Amino acid sequence: MTSHLLPTYARVDLAFERGEGVWLYTAAGERYLDFTSGVAVNALGHAHPRLVEALTEQAHKVWHVSNLFRIPEGERLAERLCAASFADTVFFQNSGAEALECSIKMARKYQSVSGKPERYRIITFEGAFHGRTLTTIAATGNKKYLEGFGPPVDGFDQVPFGDLEAVKKAIGPETGAILIEPIQGEGGVRVPPPNFLRALRELCDRNGLLLIFDEVQTGIARTGELFCYQRAGVAPDIMALAKALGSGFPIGACLATAEAGKGMTAGTHGSTFGGNPLAMAVANAVLDEVLKPGFIDHVREMSLLLKQRLAEIKDRHASVVAEVRGEGLLIGLRMHPPASAMVDELRAEKTVAVAAGDNVVRLLPPLIINEAEIGEAVARIDRACARLAQEHARAKEAAS
Ligand SMILES: *Cc1c(COP(=O)(O)O)cnc(C)c1O
C-alpha cells in the first residue's frame, strides 16, 4: 500500500480502532495487550472515563484562547504541579522536545542574567534522548539523528552515562548546566549508578551550574514515585515533563525554581498552543487520578509483581533474557537475541512492547494495570521467550 505520510517511521502493519484500559482493539476486533502505552504516554490506559469526561466537558466550553489571556485551568495545573514538586513556576508546551527547548533556553538565560553569558554550554550523557528538534538532537548527541541536518546546534558536551570523573573534566568556564534523564528510557532503561544524581547535584552547587532533569518519560508515577528524582532524593533546578502528563493528550511542561526561571521575563518565550484549555483540563484530570491516595502504591505493587515474575522468566530462559532492569513500570528486558525479535514474538502473542537502545525491550504498561492483567502479560512473555529459546537451541545444534 502506498502512503502519503513521510516515511520517517518503520511502522508495523497494525492499526487500532479503539482502546479500553490496558487493551487495544483492531477494526477486526482482535485484542492486544498494551505494554507500550504509546511510549510511556497512556498512564491511565485507554478511554479512561474521567479523562473522556474532562475532555468532552472542556470541549463544550472553550478549546483555545491563546496566552494573551489568563487560562484559569492552566493556573490551577501549574499550582498543583508546583505543590507536588520542587518547582515554583511552570511553562506549558505541547511536547517533550519543546519542554526541553524551554529548559535549555532557561538555563542559558539564567546564566546570562546572572552576569555569566559565556556559560551557555550544557553537559549531556551518551545514550540520552531529548527529542528531535535541531537543538534537542544536538543535546541527544546521537550521530544517527544528526546526520545530514547541517552543523549541530553548538553548546552541548557529551560524556559517558554514569561517569562522574568525565563530568568533572567536562566542566569548563563556559559550562552552565548539566542535563540528564534520571533513568534513560530510549537509551535502554539505563539506571545511573547509586548516588550519581546526588553527586551531580553537589557538582552543580559547587560550580554555579543548573541541574536539569529530563523526566519526559520517567515523570508522572512511571517509576513508582510521582517524579523519578524523588527516588534519588535530590531535586533539580529545572525539569521537563510531557508524555504521561496528558495521558494521551499532547502536552509538555517545563518546571523550575523561581531562581532558575528568573531570566524568563515577559516576551522571552512563547507558544501558541502551549497550555491550551483542552490540554489543561485533561492534565488536571490526570493529576486527580495520579494524586489519589493509593495510586502510586498500586504502581509499586504491580512493579514488584511484574519484576518478580520476569526474574523467574529470566531464570527459565537464560539463553534469551540477559537482564531485567528499571524502576516502577519502566522495565527493560535486556535480550540475548535481537530485541526486535522479542518485540515480534510478543506481537505474535498479541502484546505490544517497544525496543530501546542497548538491545532492550521496554515493558511500559498503563499504570492502572491490575494483577490479573500482569498475570496474562507474564504468560505471553513466557511463551514468546520459550519460542526464542527453542530457536536458540536449534541454531546451536545446527552449528555443532
Ligand atoms: C519522548 C522523550 C522526549 C521527546 O518528547 P517528544 O514529545 O517526542 O518531543 C524527550 N526526552 C525523553 C526522555 C523522552 O522519552
GROMACS .gro file of C-alpha atoms and ligand atoms in nm:
model
  415
    1MET     CA    1   0.000   0.000   0.000
    2THR     CA    2   0.138   0.343  -0.087
    3SER     CA    3   0.117   0.604   0.183
    4HIS     CA    4   0.134   0.981   0.165
    5LEU     CA    5   0.287   1.000   0.511
    6LEU     CA    6   0.653   1.100   0.517
    7PRO     CA    7   0.818   0.760   0.571
    8THR     CA    8   1.025   0.853   0.878
    9TYR     CA    9   0.882   0.566   1.083
   10ALA     CA   10   0.928   0.194   1.024
   11ARG     CA   11   0.568   0.125   1.115
   12VAL     CA   12   0.422  -0.213   1.199
   13ASP     CA   13   0.131  -0.303   0.971
   14LEU     CA   14  -0.122  -0.289   1.252
   15ALA     CA   15  -0.387  -0.028   1.330
   16PHE     CA   16  -0.604   0.006   1.637
   17GLU     CA   17  -0.956   0.136   1.625
   18ARG     CA   18  -1.024   0.174   1.993
   19GLY     CA   19  -0.887   0.103   2.336
   20GLU     CA   20  -1.013   0.029   2.683
   21GLY     CA   21  -0.790   0.018   2.990
   22VAL     CA   22  -0.478  -0.183   2.903
   23TRP     CA   23  -0.636  -0.329   2.586
   24LEU     CA   24  -0.625  -0.215   2.224
   25TYR     CA   25  -0.865  -0.342   1.958
   26THR     CA   26  -0.820  -0.361   1.580
   27ALA     CA   27  -1.109  -0.290   1.347
   28ALA     CA   28  -1.146  -0.668   1.309
   29GLY     CA   29  -1.195  -0.694   1.686
   30GLU     CA   30  -0.856  -0.852   1.765
   31ARG     CA   31  -0.749  -0.764   2.119
   32TYR     CA   32  -0.390  -0.666   2.207
   33LEU     CA   33  -0.237  -0.614   2.548
   34ASP     CA   34  -0.077  -0.270   2.552
   35PHE     CA   35   0.271  -0.290   2.705
   36THR     CA   36   0.382   0.025   2.525
   37SER     CA   37   0.126   0.287   2.636
   38GLY     CA   38   0.212   0.495   2.330
   39VAL     CA   39   0.570   0.505   2.463
   40ALA     CA   40   0.500   0.582   2.829
   41VAL     CA   41   0.213   0.817   2.748
   42ASN     CA   42  -0.119   0.648   2.833
   43ALA     CA   43  -0.056   0.623   3.208
   44LEU     CA   44  -0.429   0.584   3.274
   45GLY     CA   45  -0.480   0.342   2.987
   46HIS     CA   46  -0.728   0.395   2.707
   47ALA     CA   47  -1.066   0.566   2.725
   48HIS     CA   48  -1.039   0.635   3.097
   49PRO     CA   49  -1.389   0.758   3.191
   50ARG     CA   50  -1.262   1.057   3.394
   51LEU     CA   51  -1.036   1.173   3.111
   52VAL     CA   52  -1.307   1.131   2.849
   53GLU     CA   53  -1.539   1.333   3.071
   54ALA     CA   54  -1.281   1.608   3.137
   55LEU     CA   55  -1.202   1.643   2.767
   56THR     CA   56  -1.561   1.646   2.643
   57GLU     CA   57  -1.672   1.881   2.921
   58GLN     CA   58  -1.399   2.127   2.824
   59ALA     CA   59  -1.472   2.079   2.452
   60HIS     CA   60  -1.823   2.212   2.514
   61LYS     CA   61  -1.684   2.521   2.691
   62VAL     CA   62  -1.378   2.664   2.512
   63TRP     CA   63  -1.094   2.499   2.316
   64HIS     CA   64  -0.841   2.770   2.264
   65VAL     CA   65  -0.793   3.135   2.355
   66SER     CA   66  -0.411   3.189   2.328
   67ASN     CA   67  -0.178   3.301   2.601
   68LEU     CA   68  -0.285   3.662   2.551
   69PHE     CA   69  -0.539   3.586   2.822
   70ARG     CA   70  -0.543   3.415   3.159
   71ILE     CA   71  -0.622   3.043   3.145
   72PRO     CA   72  -0.754   2.951   3.491
   73GLU     CA   73  -0.724   2.574   3.437
   74GLY     CA   74  -0.357   2.627   3.348
   75GLU     CA   75  -0.300   2.835   3.660
   76ARG     CA   76  -0.455   2.555   3.863
   77LEU     CA   77  -0.244   2.286   3.692
   78ALA     CA   78   0.077   2.486   3.747
   79GLU     CA   79  -0.011   2.539   4.112
   80ARG     CA   80  -0.072   2.166   4.161
   81LEU     CA   81   0.248   2.064   3.980
   82CYS     CA   82   0.447   2.304   4.197
   83ALA     CA   83   0.278   2.183   4.516
   84ALA     CA   84   0.374   1.825   4.422
   85SER     CA   85   0.735   1.902   4.325
   86PHE     CA   86   1.042   2.116   4.391
   87ALA     CA   87   0.920   2.379   4.143
   88ASP     CA   88   0.784   2.734   4.181
   89THR     CA   89   0.696   2.805   3.821
   90VAL     CA   90   0.579   2.622   3.506
   91PHE     CA   91   0.574   2.687   3.132
   92PHE     CA   92   0.339   2.471   2.923
   93GLN     CA   93   0.403   2.339   2.574
   94ASN     CA   94   0.282   2.058   2.352
   95SER     CA   95   0.563   1.801   2.353
   96GLY     CA   96   0.870   1.671   2.524
   97ALA     CA   97   1.114   1.830   2.281
   98GLU     CA   98   0.955   2.169   2.341
   99ALA     CA   99   0.977   2.119   2.718
  100LEU     CA  100   1.349   2.053   2.668
  101GLU     CA  101   1.386   2.358   2.443
  102CYS     CA  102   1.238   2.572   2.719
  103SER     CA  103   1.464   2.406   2.979
  104ILE     CA  104   1.775   2.472   2.769
  105LYS     CA  105   1.678   2.833   2.691
  106MET     CA  106   1.600   2.891   3.058
  107ALA     CA  107   1.939   2.757   3.172
  108ARG     CA  108   2.123   2.980   2.924
  109LYS     CA  109   1.915   3.282   3.018
  110TYR     CA  110   1.972   3.218   3.387
  111GLN     CA  111   2.348   3.229   3.341
  112SER     CA  112   2.318   3.533   3.117
  113VAL     CA  113   2.110   3.739   3.363
  114SER     CA  114   2.343   3.620   3.642
  115GLY     CA  115   2.625   3.805   3.466
  116LYS     CA  116   2.777   3.494   3.304
  117PRO     CA  117   2.654   3.497   2.944
  118GLU     CA  118   2.956   3.288   2.842
  119ARG     CA  119   2.813   2.991   3.035
  120TYR     CA  120   2.587   2.864   2.761
  121ARG     CA  121   2.721   2.508   2.735
  122ILE     CA  122   2.538   2.208   2.879
  123ILE     CA  123   2.682   1.869   2.970
  124THR     CA  124   2.473   1.574   2.844
  125PHE     CA  125   2.516   1.195   2.850
  126GLU     CA  126   2.581   0.922   2.598
  127GLY     CA  127   2.269   0.716   2.529
  128ALA     CA  128   2.045   1.015   2.606
  129PHE     CA  129   1.728   1.105   2.424
  130HIS     CA  130   1.590   1.457   2.447
  131GLY     CA  131   1.380   1.494   2.130
  132ARG     CA  132   1.400   1.560   1.757
  133THR     CA  133   1.422   1.938   1.714
  134LEU     CA  134   1.754   2.076   1.592
  135THR     CA  135   1.858   2.171   1.945
  136THR     CA  136   1.739   1.855   2.115
  137ILE     CA  137   1.914   1.628   1.861
  138ALA     CA  138   2.232   1.818   1.946
  139ALA     CA  139   2.164   1.755   2.316
  140THR     CA  140   2.088   1.390   2.238
  141GLY     CA  141   2.417   1.366   2.052
  142ASN     CA  142   2.323   1.051   1.858
  143LYS     CA  143   2.506   1.065   1.521
  144LYS     CA  144   2.219   0.881   1.352
  145TYR     CA  145   1.981   1.167   1.436
  146LEU     CA  146   2.229   1.444   1.345
  147GLU     CA  147   2.344   1.304   1.010
  148GLY     CA  148   2.259   1.527   0.714
  149PHE     CA  149   2.096   1.806   0.911
  150GLY     CA  150   2.385   2.050   0.889
  151PRO     CA  151   2.610   2.171   1.169
  152PRO     CA  152   2.470   2.055   1.506
  153VAL     CA  153   2.349   2.333   1.735
  154ASP     CA  154   2.650   2.434   1.941
  155GLY     CA  155   2.661   2.415   2.319
  156PHE     CA  156   2.649   2.051   2.424
  157ASP     CA  157   2.935   1.844   2.566
  158GLN     CA  158   2.860   1.475   2.595
  159VAL     CA  159   3.017   1.238   2.847
  160PRO     CA  160   2.963   0.866   2.923
  161PHE     CA  161   2.649   0.791   3.131
  162GLY     CA  162   2.731   0.744   3.498
  163ASP     CA  163   3.092   0.863   3.469
  164LEU     CA  164   3.141   1.128   3.738
  165GLU     CA  165   3.509   1.187   3.660
  166ALA     CA  166   3.421   1.258   3.297
  167VAL     CA  167   3.159   1.510   3.413
  168LYS     CA  168   3.414   1.687   3.635
  169LYS     CA  169   3.660   1.702   3.348
  170ALA     CA  170   3.398   1.838   3.108
  171ILE     CA  171   3.311   2.134   3.334
  172GLY     CA  172   3.477   2.444   3.192
  173PRO     CA  173   3.438   2.823   3.209
  174GLU     CA  174   3.156   2.805   2.953
  175THR     CA  175   2.954   2.531   3.127
  176GLY     CA  176   2.618   2.647   3.261
  177ALA     CA  177   2.418   2.331   3.328
  178ILE     CA  178   2.402   1.953   3.337
  179LEU     CA  179   2.112   1.778   3.163
  180ILE     CA  180   2.023   1.416   3.240
  181GLU     CA  181   1.737   1.166   3.234
  182PRO     CA  182   1.722   1.020   3.588
  183ILE     CA  183   1.665   0.687   3.409
  184GLN     CA  184   1.744   0.670   3.038
  185GLY     CA  185   1.434   0.549   2.853
  186GLU     CA  186   1.517   0.533   2.481
  187GLY     CA  187   1.877   0.453   2.575
  188GLY     CA  188   1.758   0.118   2.713
  189VAL     CA  189   1.613   0.171   3.062
  190ARG     CA  190   1.956   0.256   3.195
  191VAL     CA  191   1.957   0.340   3.565
  192PRO     CA  192   2.252   0.558   3.676
  193PRO     CA  193   2.484   0.421   3.945
  194PRO     CA  194   2.373   0.478   4.307
  195ASN     CA  195   2.435   0.834   4.429
  196PHE     CA  196   2.526   0.956   4.079
  197LEU     CA  197   2.242   1.210   4.068
  198ARG     CA  198   2.332   1.329   4.418
  199ALA     CA  199   2.693   1.376   4.306
  200LEU     CA  200   2.574   1.579   4.006
  201ARG     CA  201   2.368   1.798   4.239
  202GLU     CA  202   2.678   1.865   4.450
  203LEU     CA  203   2.888   1.941   4.143
  204CYS     CA  204   2.625   2.185   4.019
  205ASP     CA  205   2.604   2.360   4.356
  206ARG     CA  206   2.980   2.387   4.383
  207ASN     CA  207   3.024   2.525   4.030
  208GLY     CA  208   2.721   2.752   3.992
  209LEU     CA  209   2.557   2.520   3.738
  210LEU     CA  210   2.191   2.436   3.697
  211LEU     CA  211   2.078   2.075   3.714
  212ILE     CA  212   1.814   1.983   3.456
  213PHE     CA  213   1.624   1.656   3.476
  214ASP     CA  214   1.451   1.529   3.163
  215GLU     CA  215   1.156   1.346   3.318
  216VAL     CA  216   0.957   1.337   2.995
  217GLN     CA  217   0.950   0.954   3.014
  218THR     CA  218   1.005   0.894   3.389
  219GLY     CA  219   0.762   1.154   3.523
  220ILE     CA  220   0.401   1.114   3.647
  221ALA     CA  221   0.439   0.798   3.858
  222ARG     CA  222   0.600   0.580   3.589
  223THR     CA  223   0.891   0.481   3.815
  224GLY     CA  224   0.682   0.435   4.131
  225GLU     CA  225   0.731   0.792   4.251
  226LEU     CA  226   0.541   1.089   4.114
  227PHE     CA  227   0.876   1.209   3.976
  228CYS     CA  228   1.182   0.990   3.940
  229TYR     CA  229   1.405   1.250   4.110
  230GLN     CA  230   1.220   1.173   4.435
  231ARG     CA  231   1.374   0.824   4.427
  232ALA     CA  232   1.720   0.976   4.422
  233GLY     CA  233   1.639   1.224   4.697
  234VAL     CA  234   1.781   1.518   4.503
  235ALA     CA  235   1.585   1.788   4.327
  236PRO     CA  236   1.682   1.955   4.000
  237ASP     CA  237   1.656   2.327   3.924
  238ILE     CA  238   1.464   2.263   3.604
  239MET     CA  239   1.257   1.962   3.495
  240ALA     CA  240   1.099   1.874   3.161
  241LEU     CA  241   0.772   1.678   3.159
  242ALA     CA  242   0.546   1.561   2.878
  243LYS     CA  243   0.434   1.209   2.778
  244ALA     CA  244   0.214   1.086   3.067
  245LEU     CA  245   0.117   1.434   3.188
  246GLY     CA  246  -0.172   1.432   2.937
  247SER     CA  247  -0.207   1.052   2.930
  248GLY     CA  248  -0.259   1.080   2.553
  249PHE     CA  249  -0.349   1.445   2.507
  250PRO     CA  250  -0.044   1.636   2.375
  251ILE     CA  251   0.120   1.846   2.646
  252GLY     CA  252   0.468   1.937   2.766
  253ALA     CA  253   0.582   2.133   3.068
  254CYS     CA  254   0.899   2.295   3.191
  255LEU     CA  255   0.907   2.321   3.572
  256ALA     CA  256   1.164   2.534   3.754
  257THR     CA  257   1.258   2.702   4.077
  258ALA     CA  258   1.193   3.076   4.087
  259GLU     CA  259   1.569   3.132   4.087
  260ALA     CA  260   1.634   2.917   3.776
  261GLY     CA  261   1.344   3.082   3.596
  262LYS     CA  262   1.438   3.438   3.689
  263GLY     CA  263   1.552   3.533   3.339
  264MET     CA  264   1.234   3.420   3.164
  265THR     CA  265   1.051   3.750   3.181
  266ALA     CA  266   0.768   3.880   2.959
  267GLY     CA  267   0.846   3.830   2.591
  268THR     CA  268   1.139   3.590   2.635
  269HIS     CA  269   0.950   3.274   2.533
  270GLY     CA  270   0.613   3.172   2.397
  271SER     CA  271   0.388   2.908   2.242
  272THR     CA  272   0.059   2.946   2.058
  273PHE     CA  273  -0.092   2.617   2.167
  274GLY     CA  274   0.103   2.563   2.489
  275GLY     CA  275  -0.126   2.545   2.792
  276ASN     CA  276  -0.445   2.547   2.590
  277PRO     CA  277  -0.768   2.482   2.784
  278LEU     CA  278  -0.820   2.131   2.640
  279ALA     CA  279  -0.472   2.015   2.744
  280MET     CA  280  -0.508   2.181   3.085
  281ALA     CA  281  -0.843   2.016   3.153
  282VAL     CA  282  -0.709   1.671   3.066
  283ALA     CA  283  -0.383   1.711   3.262
  284ASN     CA  284  -0.576   1.830   3.569
  285ALA     CA  285  -0.789   1.516   3.542
  286VAL     CA  286  -0.473   1.305   3.508
  287LEU     CA  287  -0.343   1.461   3.831
  288ASP     CA  288  -0.679   1.398   4.001
  289GLU     CA  289  -0.624   1.026   3.941
  290VAL     CA  290  -0.248   1.000   3.992
  291LEU     CA  291  -0.255   1.202   4.318
  292LYS     CA  292  -0.536   0.989   4.466
  293PRO     CA  293  -0.419   0.808   4.779
  294GLY     CA  294  -0.305   0.461   4.682
  295PHE     CA  295  -0.235   0.525   4.312
  296ILE     CA  296   0.143   0.526   4.345
  297ASP     CA  297   0.130   0.235   4.593
  298HIS     CA  298  -0.056   0.043   4.323
  299VAL     CA  299   0.219   0.120   4.069
  300ARG     CA  300   0.480  -0.009   4.315
  301GLU     CA  301   0.283  -0.326   4.388
  302MET     CA  302   0.233  -0.404   4.020
  303SER     CA  303   0.601  -0.330   3.958
  304LEU     CA  304   0.712  -0.570   4.228
  305LEU     CA  305   0.483  -0.841   4.100
  306LEU     CA  306   0.592  -0.796   3.737
  307LYS     CA  307   0.961  -0.782   3.823
  308GLN     CA  308   0.939  -1.097   4.035
  309ARG     CA  309   0.767  -1.287   3.756
  310LEU     CA  310   1.013  -1.152   3.499
  311ALA     CA  311   1.305  -1.267   3.717
  312GLU     CA  312   1.156  -1.617   3.705
  313ILE     CA  313   1.127  -1.594   3.327
  314LYS     CA  314   1.489  -1.484   3.305
  315ASP     CA  315   1.594  -1.789   3.511
  316ARG     CA  316   1.380  -2.018   3.298
  317HIS     CA  317   1.505  -1.876   2.967
  318ALA     CA  318   1.862  -1.773   3.044
  319SER     CA  319   1.960  -1.805   2.678
  320VAL     CA  320   1.705  -1.536   2.592
  321VAL     CA  321   1.679  -1.279   2.874
  322ALA     CA  322   2.009  -1.132   2.992
  323GLU     CA  323   1.878  -0.886   3.249
  324VAL     CA  324   1.561  -0.739   3.398
  325ARG     CA  325   1.604  -0.375   3.494
  326GLY     CA  326   1.424  -0.049   3.562
  327GLU     CA  327   1.201   0.101   3.827
  328GLY     CA  328   0.827   0.106   3.873
  329LEU     CA  329   0.658   0.022   3.544
  330LEU     CA  330   0.951   0.144   3.334
  331ILE     CA  331   1.100  -0.200   3.290
  332GLY     CA  332   1.359  -0.321   3.043
  333LEU     CA  333   1.445  -0.674   2.934
  334ARG     CA  334   1.798  -0.682   2.801
  335MET     CA  335   1.794  -0.961   2.546
  336HIS     CA  336   2.046  -1.212   2.407
  337PRO     CA  337   1.870  -1.239   2.069
  338PRO     CA  338   1.792  -0.908   1.893
  339ALA     CA  339   1.538  -0.704   2.091
  340SER     CA  340   1.339  -0.667   1.768
  341ALA     CA  341   1.292  -1.047   1.756
  342MET     CA  342   1.136  -1.034   2.102
  343VAL     CA  343   0.910  -0.744   2.003
  344ASP     CA  344   0.793  -0.954   1.704
  345GLU     CA  345   0.734  -1.263   1.921
  346LEU     CA  346   0.539  -1.055   2.171
  347ARG     CA  347   0.327  -0.917   1.891
  348ALA     CA  348   0.256  -1.274   1.781
  349GLU     CA  349   0.125  -1.313   2.139
  350LYS     CA  350  -0.095  -1.008   2.082
  351THR     CA  351   0.113  -0.796   2.316
  352VAL     CA  352   0.272  -0.469   2.205
  353ALA     CA  353   0.607  -0.365   2.351
  354VAL     CA  354   0.878  -0.132   2.224
  355ALA     CA  355   1.251  -0.177   2.171
  356ALA     CA  356   1.512   0.062   2.308
  357GLY     CA  357   1.890   0.104   2.294
  358ASP     CA  358   2.131  -0.149   2.446
  359ASN     CA  359   1.927  -0.437   2.294
  360VAL     CA  360   1.648  -0.383   2.543
  361VAL     CA  361   1.273  -0.442   2.510
  362ARG     CA  362   1.079  -0.189   2.714
  363LEU     CA  363   0.771  -0.302   2.904
  364LEU     CA  364   0.555   0.006   2.962
  365PRO     CA  365   0.203  -0.098   3.062
  366PRO     CA  366  -0.054   0.161   3.162
  367LEU     CA  367  -0.011   0.233   3.534
  368ILE     CA  368  -0.368   0.120   3.603
  369ILE     CA  369  -0.282  -0.240   3.509
  370ASN     CA  370  -0.415  -0.497   3.758
  371GLU     CA  371  -0.284  -0.826   3.892
  372ALA     CA  372  -0.482  -1.045   3.651
  373GLU     CA  373  -0.356  -0.843   3.354
  374ILE     CA  374   0.003  -0.873   3.481
  375GLY     CA  375  -0.054  -1.249   3.501
  376GLU     CA  376  -0.178  -1.256   3.143
  377ALA     CA  377   0.120  -1.049   3.027
  378VAL     CA  378   0.366  -1.276   3.205
  379ALA     CA  379   0.216  -1.585   3.037
  380ARG     CA  380   0.254  -1.418   2.697
  381ILE     CA  381   0.610  -1.302   2.766
  382ASP     CA  382   0.697  -1.652   2.885
  383ARG     CA  383   0.565  -1.813   2.565
  384ALA     CA  384   0.749  -1.558   2.349
  385CYS     CA  385   1.073  -1.632   2.537
  386ALA     CA  386   1.016  -2.008   2.508
  387ARG     CA  387   0.996  -1.980   2.128
  388LEU     CA  388   1.315  -1.771   2.115
  389ALA     CA  389   1.488  -2.023   2.345
  390GLN     CA  390   1.384  -2.305   2.111
  391GLU     CA  391   1.523  -2.114   1.814
  392HIS     CA  392   1.844  -2.056   2.004
  393ALA     CA  393   1.874  -2.428   2.086
  394ARG     CA  394   1.807  -2.525   1.723
  395ALA     CA  395   2.069  -2.279   1.595
  396LYS     CA  396   2.321  -2.408   1.845
  397GLU     CA  397   2.256  -2.767   1.740
  398ALA     CA  398   2.289  -2.682   1.371
  399ALA     CA  399   2.621  -2.509   1.438
  400SER     CA  400   2.771  -2.808   1.627
  401LIG     C1  401   0.998   1.110   2.436
  401LIG     C2  402   1.107   1.185   2.501
  401LIG     C3  403   1.141   1.316   2.461
  401LIG     C4  404   1.078   1.383   2.342
  401LIG     O1  405   0.942   1.402   2.355
  401LIG     P1  406   0.853   1.440   2.225
  401LIG     O2  407   0.717   1.461   2.282
  401LIG     O3  408   0.863   1.323   2.133
  401LIG     O4  409   0.911   1.562   2.167
  401LIG     C5  410   1.238   1.382   2.533
  401LIG     N1  411   1.300   1.325   2.637
  401LIG     C6  412   1.271   1.200   2.678
  401LIG     C7  413   1.341   1.142   2.796
  401LIG     C8  414   1.174   1.125   2.610
  401LIG     O5  415   1.147   1.000   2.649
   0.00000   0.00000   0.00000
